[in-house]
Tab-separated table of C-alpha atoms in Angstrom:
chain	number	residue	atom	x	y	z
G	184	UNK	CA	1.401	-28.854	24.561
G	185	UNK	CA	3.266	-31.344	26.654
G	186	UNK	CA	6.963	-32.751	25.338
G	187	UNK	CA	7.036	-35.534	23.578
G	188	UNK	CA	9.266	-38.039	25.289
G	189	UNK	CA	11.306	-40.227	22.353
G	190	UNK	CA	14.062	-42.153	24.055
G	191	UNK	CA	16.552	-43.446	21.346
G	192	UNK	CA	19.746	-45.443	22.626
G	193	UNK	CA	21.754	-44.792	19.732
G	194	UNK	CA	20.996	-41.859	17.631
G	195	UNK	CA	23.632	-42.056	15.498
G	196	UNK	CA	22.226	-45.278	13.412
G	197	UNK	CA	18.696	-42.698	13.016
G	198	UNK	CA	17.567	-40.549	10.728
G	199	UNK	CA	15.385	-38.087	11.486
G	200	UNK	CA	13.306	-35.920	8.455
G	201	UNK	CA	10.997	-32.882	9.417
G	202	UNK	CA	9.032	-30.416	7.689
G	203	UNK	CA	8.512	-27.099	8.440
G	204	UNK	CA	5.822	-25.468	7.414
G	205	UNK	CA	4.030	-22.106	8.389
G	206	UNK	CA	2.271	-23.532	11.421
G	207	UNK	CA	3.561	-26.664	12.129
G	208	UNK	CA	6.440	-29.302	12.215
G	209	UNK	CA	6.133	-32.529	10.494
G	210	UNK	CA	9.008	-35.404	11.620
G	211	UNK	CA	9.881	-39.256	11.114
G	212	UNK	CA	12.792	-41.020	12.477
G	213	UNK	CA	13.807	-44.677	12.018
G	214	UNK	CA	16.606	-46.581	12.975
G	215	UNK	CA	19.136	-47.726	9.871
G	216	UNK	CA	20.247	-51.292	11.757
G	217	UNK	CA	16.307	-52.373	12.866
G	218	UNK	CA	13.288	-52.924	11.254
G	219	UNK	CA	10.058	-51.692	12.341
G	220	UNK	CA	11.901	-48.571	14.285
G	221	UNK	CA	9.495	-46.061	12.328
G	222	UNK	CA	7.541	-43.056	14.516
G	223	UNK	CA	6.420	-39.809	13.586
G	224	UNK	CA	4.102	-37.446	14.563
G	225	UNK	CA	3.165	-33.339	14.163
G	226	UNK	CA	3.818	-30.648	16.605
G	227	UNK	CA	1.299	-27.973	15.827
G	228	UNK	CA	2.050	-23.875	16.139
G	229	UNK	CA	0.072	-21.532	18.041
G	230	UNK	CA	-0.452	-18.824	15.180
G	231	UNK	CA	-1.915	-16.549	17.583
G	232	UNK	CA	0.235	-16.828	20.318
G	233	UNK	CA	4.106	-15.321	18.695
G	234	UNK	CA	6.470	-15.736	15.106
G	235	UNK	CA	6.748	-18.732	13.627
G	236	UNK	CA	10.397	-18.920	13.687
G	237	UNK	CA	9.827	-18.501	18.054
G	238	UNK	CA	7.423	-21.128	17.958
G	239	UNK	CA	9.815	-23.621	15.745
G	240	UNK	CA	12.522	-23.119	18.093
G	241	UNK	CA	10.296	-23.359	21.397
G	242	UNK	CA	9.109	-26.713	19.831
G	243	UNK	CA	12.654	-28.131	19.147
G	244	UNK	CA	13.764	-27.148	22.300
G	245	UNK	CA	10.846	-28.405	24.410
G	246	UNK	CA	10.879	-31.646	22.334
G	247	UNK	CA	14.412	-32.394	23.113
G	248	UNK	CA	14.904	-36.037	20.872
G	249	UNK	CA	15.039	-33.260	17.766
G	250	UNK	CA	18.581	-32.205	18.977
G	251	UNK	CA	19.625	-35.970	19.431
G	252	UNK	CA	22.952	-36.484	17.642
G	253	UNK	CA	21.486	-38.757	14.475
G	254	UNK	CA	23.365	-40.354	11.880
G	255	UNK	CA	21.525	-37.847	9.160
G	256	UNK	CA	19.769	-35.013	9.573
G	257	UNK	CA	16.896	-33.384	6.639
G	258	UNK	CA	15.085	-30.706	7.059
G	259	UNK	CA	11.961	-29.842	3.863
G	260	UNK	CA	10.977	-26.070	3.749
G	261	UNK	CA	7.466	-25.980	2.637
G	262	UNK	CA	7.473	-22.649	1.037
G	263	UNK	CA	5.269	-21.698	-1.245
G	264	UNK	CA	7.126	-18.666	-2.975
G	265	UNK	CA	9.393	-20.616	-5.059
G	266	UNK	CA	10.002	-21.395	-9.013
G	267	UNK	CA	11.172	-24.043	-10.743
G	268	UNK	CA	13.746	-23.118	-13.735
G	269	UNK	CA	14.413	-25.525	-16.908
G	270	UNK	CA	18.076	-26.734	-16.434
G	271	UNK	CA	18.718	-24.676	-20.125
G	272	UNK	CA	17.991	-21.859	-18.317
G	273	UNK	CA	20.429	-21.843	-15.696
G	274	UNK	CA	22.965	-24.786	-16.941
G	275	UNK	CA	23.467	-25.837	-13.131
G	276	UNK	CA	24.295	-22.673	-12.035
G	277	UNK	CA	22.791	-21.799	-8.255
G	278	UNK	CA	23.132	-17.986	-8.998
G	279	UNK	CA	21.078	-18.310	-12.296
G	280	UNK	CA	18.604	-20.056	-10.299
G	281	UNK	CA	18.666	-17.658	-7.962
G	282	UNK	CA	17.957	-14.634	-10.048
G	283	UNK	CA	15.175	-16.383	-11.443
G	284	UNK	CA	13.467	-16.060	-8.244
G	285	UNK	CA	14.493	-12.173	-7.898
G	286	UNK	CA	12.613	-11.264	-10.612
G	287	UNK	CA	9.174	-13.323	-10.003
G	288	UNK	CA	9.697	-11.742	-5.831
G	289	UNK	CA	11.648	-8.941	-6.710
G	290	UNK	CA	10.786	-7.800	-2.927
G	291	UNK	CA	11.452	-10.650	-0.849
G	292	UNK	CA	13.932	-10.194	1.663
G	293	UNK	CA	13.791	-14.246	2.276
G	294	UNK	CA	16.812	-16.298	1.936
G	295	UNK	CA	16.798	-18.180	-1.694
G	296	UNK	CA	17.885	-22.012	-1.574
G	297	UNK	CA	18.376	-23.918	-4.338
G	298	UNK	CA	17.361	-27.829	-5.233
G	299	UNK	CA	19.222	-28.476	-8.411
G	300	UNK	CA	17.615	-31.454	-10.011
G	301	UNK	CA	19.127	-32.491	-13.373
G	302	UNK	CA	17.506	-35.645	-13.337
G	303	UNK	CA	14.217	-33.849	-14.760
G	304	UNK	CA	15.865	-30.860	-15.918
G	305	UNK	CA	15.165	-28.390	-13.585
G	306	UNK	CA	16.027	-26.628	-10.101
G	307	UNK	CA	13.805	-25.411	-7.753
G	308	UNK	CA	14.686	-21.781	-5.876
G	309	UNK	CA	12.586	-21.097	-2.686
G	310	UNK	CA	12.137	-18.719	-0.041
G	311	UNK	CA	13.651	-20.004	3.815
G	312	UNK	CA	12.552	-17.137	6.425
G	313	UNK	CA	15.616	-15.534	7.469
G	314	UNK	CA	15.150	-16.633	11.390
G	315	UNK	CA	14.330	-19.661	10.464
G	316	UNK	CA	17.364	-20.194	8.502
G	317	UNK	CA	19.872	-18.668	11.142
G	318	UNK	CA	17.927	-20.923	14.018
G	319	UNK	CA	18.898	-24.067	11.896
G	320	UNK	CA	22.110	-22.992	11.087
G	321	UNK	CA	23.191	-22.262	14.571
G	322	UNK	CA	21.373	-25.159	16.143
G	323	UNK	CA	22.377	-28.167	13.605
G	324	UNK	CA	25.411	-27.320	12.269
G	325	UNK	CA	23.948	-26.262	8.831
G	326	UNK	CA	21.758	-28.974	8.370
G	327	UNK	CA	20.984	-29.886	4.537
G	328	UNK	CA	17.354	-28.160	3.710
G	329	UNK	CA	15.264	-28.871	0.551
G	330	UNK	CA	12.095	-27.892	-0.803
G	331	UNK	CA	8.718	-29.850	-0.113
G	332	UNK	CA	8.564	-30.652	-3.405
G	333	UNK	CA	11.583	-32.163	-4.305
G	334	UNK	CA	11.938	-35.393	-2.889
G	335	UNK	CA	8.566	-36.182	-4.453
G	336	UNK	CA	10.069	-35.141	-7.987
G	337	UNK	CA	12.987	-37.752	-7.008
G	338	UNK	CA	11.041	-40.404	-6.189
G	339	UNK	CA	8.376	-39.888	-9.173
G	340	UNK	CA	11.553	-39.779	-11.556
G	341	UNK	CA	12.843	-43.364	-10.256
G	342	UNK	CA	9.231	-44.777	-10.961
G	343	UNK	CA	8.702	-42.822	-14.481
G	344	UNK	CA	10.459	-45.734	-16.463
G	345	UNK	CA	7.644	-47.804	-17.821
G	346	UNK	CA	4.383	-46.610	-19.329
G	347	UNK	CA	2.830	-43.701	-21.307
G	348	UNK	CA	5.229	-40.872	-22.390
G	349	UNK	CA	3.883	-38.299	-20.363
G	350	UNK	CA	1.916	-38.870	-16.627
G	351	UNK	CA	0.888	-36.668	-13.958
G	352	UNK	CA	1.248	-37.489	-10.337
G	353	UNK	CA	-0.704	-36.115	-7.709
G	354	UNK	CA	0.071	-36.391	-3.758
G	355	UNK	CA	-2.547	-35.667	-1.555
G	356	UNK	CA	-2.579	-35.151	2.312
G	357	UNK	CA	-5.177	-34.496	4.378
G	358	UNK	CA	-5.180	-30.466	3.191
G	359	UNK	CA	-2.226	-29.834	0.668
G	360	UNK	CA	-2.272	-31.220	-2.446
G	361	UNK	CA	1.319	-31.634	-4.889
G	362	UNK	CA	1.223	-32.006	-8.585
G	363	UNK	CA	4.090	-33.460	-10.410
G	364	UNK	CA	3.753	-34.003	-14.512
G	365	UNK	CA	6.661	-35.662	-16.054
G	366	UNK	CA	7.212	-36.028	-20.107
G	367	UNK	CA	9.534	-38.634	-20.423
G	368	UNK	CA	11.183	-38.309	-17.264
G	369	UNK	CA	11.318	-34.903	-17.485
G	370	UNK	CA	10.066	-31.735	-15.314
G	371	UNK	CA	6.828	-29.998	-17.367
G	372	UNK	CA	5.113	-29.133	-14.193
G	373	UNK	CA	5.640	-28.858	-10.530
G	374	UNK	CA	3.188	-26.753	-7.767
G	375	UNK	CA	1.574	-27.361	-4.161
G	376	UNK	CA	-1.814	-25.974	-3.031
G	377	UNK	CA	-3.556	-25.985	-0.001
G	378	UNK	CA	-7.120	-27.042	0.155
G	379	UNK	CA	-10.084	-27.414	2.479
G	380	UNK	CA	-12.264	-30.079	0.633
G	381	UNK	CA	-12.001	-33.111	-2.234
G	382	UNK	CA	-13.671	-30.388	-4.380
G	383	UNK	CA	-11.022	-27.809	-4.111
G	384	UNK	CA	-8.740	-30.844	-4.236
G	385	UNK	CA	-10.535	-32.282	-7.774
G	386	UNK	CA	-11.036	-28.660	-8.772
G	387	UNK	CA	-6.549	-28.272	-8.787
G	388	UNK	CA	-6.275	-31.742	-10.511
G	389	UNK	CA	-8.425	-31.211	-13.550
G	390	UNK	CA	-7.350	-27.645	-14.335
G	391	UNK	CA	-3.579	-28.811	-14.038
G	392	UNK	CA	-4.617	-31.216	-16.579
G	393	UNK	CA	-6.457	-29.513	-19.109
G	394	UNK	CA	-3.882	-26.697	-18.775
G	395	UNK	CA	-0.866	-29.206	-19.683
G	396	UNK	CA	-3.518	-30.716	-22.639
G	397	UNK	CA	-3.124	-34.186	-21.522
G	398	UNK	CA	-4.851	-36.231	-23.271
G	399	UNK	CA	-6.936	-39.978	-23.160
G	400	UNK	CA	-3.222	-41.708	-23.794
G	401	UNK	CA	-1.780	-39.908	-20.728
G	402	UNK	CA	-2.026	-40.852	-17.673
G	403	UNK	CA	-2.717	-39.659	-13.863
G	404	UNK	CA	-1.602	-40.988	-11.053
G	405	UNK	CA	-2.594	-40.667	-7.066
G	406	UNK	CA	-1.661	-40.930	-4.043
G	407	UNK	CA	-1.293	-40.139	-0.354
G	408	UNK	CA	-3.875	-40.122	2.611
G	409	UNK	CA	-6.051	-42.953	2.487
G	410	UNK	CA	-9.364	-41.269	2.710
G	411	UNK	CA	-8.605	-38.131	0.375
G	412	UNK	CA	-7.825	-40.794	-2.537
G	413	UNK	CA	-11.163	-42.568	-1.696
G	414	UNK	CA	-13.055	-39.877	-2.268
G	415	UNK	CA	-11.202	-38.334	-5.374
G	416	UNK	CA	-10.908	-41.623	-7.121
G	417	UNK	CA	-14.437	-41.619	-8.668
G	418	UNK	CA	-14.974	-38.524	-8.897
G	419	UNK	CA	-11.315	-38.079	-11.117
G	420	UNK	CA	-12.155	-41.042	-13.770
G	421	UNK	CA	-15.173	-38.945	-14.807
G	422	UNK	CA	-12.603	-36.944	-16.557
G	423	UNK	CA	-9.542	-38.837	-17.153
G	424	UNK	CA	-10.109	-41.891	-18.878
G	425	UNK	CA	-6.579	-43.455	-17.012
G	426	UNK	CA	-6.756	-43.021	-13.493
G	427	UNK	CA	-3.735	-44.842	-11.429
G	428	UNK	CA	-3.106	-45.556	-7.674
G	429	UNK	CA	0.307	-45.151	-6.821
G	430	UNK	CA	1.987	-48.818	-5.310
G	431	UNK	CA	3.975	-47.978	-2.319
G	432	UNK	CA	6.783	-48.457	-2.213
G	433	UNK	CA	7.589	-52.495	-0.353
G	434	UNK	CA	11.187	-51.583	0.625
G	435	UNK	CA	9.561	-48.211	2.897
G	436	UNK	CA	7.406	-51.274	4.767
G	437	UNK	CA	10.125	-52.643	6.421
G	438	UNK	CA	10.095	-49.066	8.086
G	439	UNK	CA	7.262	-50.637	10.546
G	440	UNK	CA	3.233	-51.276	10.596
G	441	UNK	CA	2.638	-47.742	10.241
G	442	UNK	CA	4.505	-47.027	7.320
G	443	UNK	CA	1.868	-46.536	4.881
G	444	UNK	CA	0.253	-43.909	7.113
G	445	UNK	CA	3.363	-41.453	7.784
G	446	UNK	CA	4.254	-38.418	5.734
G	447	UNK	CA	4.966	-40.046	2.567
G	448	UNK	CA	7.437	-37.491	1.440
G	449	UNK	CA	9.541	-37.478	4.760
G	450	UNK	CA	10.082	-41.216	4.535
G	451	UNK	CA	10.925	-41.368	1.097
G	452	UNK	CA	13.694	-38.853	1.185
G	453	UNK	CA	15.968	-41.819	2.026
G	454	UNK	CA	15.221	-43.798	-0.982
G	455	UNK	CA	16.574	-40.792	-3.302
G	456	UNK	CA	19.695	-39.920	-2.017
């Protein structure tokens, strides 16, 4: 793939977010002093071709506004062998946290982070390959890391003031889907899946809710890609009598045009810090 040529004047009024995931990298940068500054874009992995912590660093390298120096930094690990711990569990200890994830992988040889999130009442301890880690370590200056999940939590917990007592949130992109449930602001249920159609998609909603026993005074709430929600919308009030579209969010559209079509959970990281 050719570079991507991003010319930015003065990095240090930017932020720049990215996701890495197992075969690709996910990133959106804006400017703090202008509106309408927003791009982002995805730099795919060839799976077949070497490791995935070789073809991160070949795409940072090659792509070379990535090592620009910005104002802030984030990096989201989309890993999908974490857990999330109640907050009575580990009292806001990391190392609790920690050993919670030991014992559900008691033979990963990852490196465990830890989100703590106390307001819902819970942490999150994930899995960061170990070259991965060391290659952002050594090449950002420790950058801060969380898990693909978390920001969303954040964000869901600002909006979860008004309305029924306990909702369920579900992002969708064009093939992962997150679920968020929240009883009173609080953490009941957290989890990402990947699928390949709505049906896999609507399959992950309905069981999520049935399993949590939400009920007809409950409600559900989506959002994310355009088309995905179009499709799922009908198809999700045939079970769930109150079926929400998430309002994005107006300050995020001062971002630029495109706003409402970049990776919703990269963007929002700003809004809960």
């Amino acid at each position: 793939m050719e570079p991507i040529s991003i010319e930015i004047q003065h990095p240090e009024v930017w932020n720049l977010s990215a996701r890495i995931s197992a075969d690709s990298i996910t990133y959106a940068m804006h400017s703090t002093m202008d509106e309408g500054t927003l791009t982002y874009g995805q730099i795919a992995f060839d799976l077949d071709d070497q490791a995935v912590h070789k073809q991160l660093e070949a795409a940072i390298y090659d792509n070379r506004f990535f090592l620009y120096d910005y104002g802030k930094r984030r990096f989201l690990i989309d890993s999908t062998s974490f857990v999330i711990v109640p907050e009575e569990f580990t009292a806001g200890d990391v190392a609790r946290a920690e050993q919670y994830f030991h014992r559900l992988y008691p033979n990963d040889k990852t490196v465990v982070a830890v989100d703590c999130l106390p307001e819902v009442g819970a942490d999150i301890a994930y899995a960061i390959d170990p070259a991965i880690d060391s290659f952002l370590r050594r090449t950002f200056d420790n950058p801060p890391t969380q898990h693909v999940l978390t920001p969303i939590i954040k964000f869901l917990r600002q909006k979860d003031i008004y309305g029924a007592e306990r909702k369920m949130y579900a992002y969708v992109t064009d093939r992962c889907l997150e679920i968020v449930a929240l009883r009173n602001g609080r953490l009941i249920f957290g989890n990402r899946f990947d699928f390949s159609t709505e049906t896999d998609a609507l399959y992950y909603i309905i069981t999520v809710w049935q399993t949590l026993e939400m009920s007809d005074a409950d409600e559900l709430h989506i959002m994310g890609d355009k088309d995905r929600k179009k499709a799922l919308l009908p198809e999700l009030r045939k079970y769930v009598k109150t079926v929400i579209q998430t309002i994005f969010p107006a300050q995020l559209l001062k971002l630029g045009k495109n706003a409402m079509t970049a990776p919703f959970d990269l963007i929002v990281m700003p809004l809960c810090e």
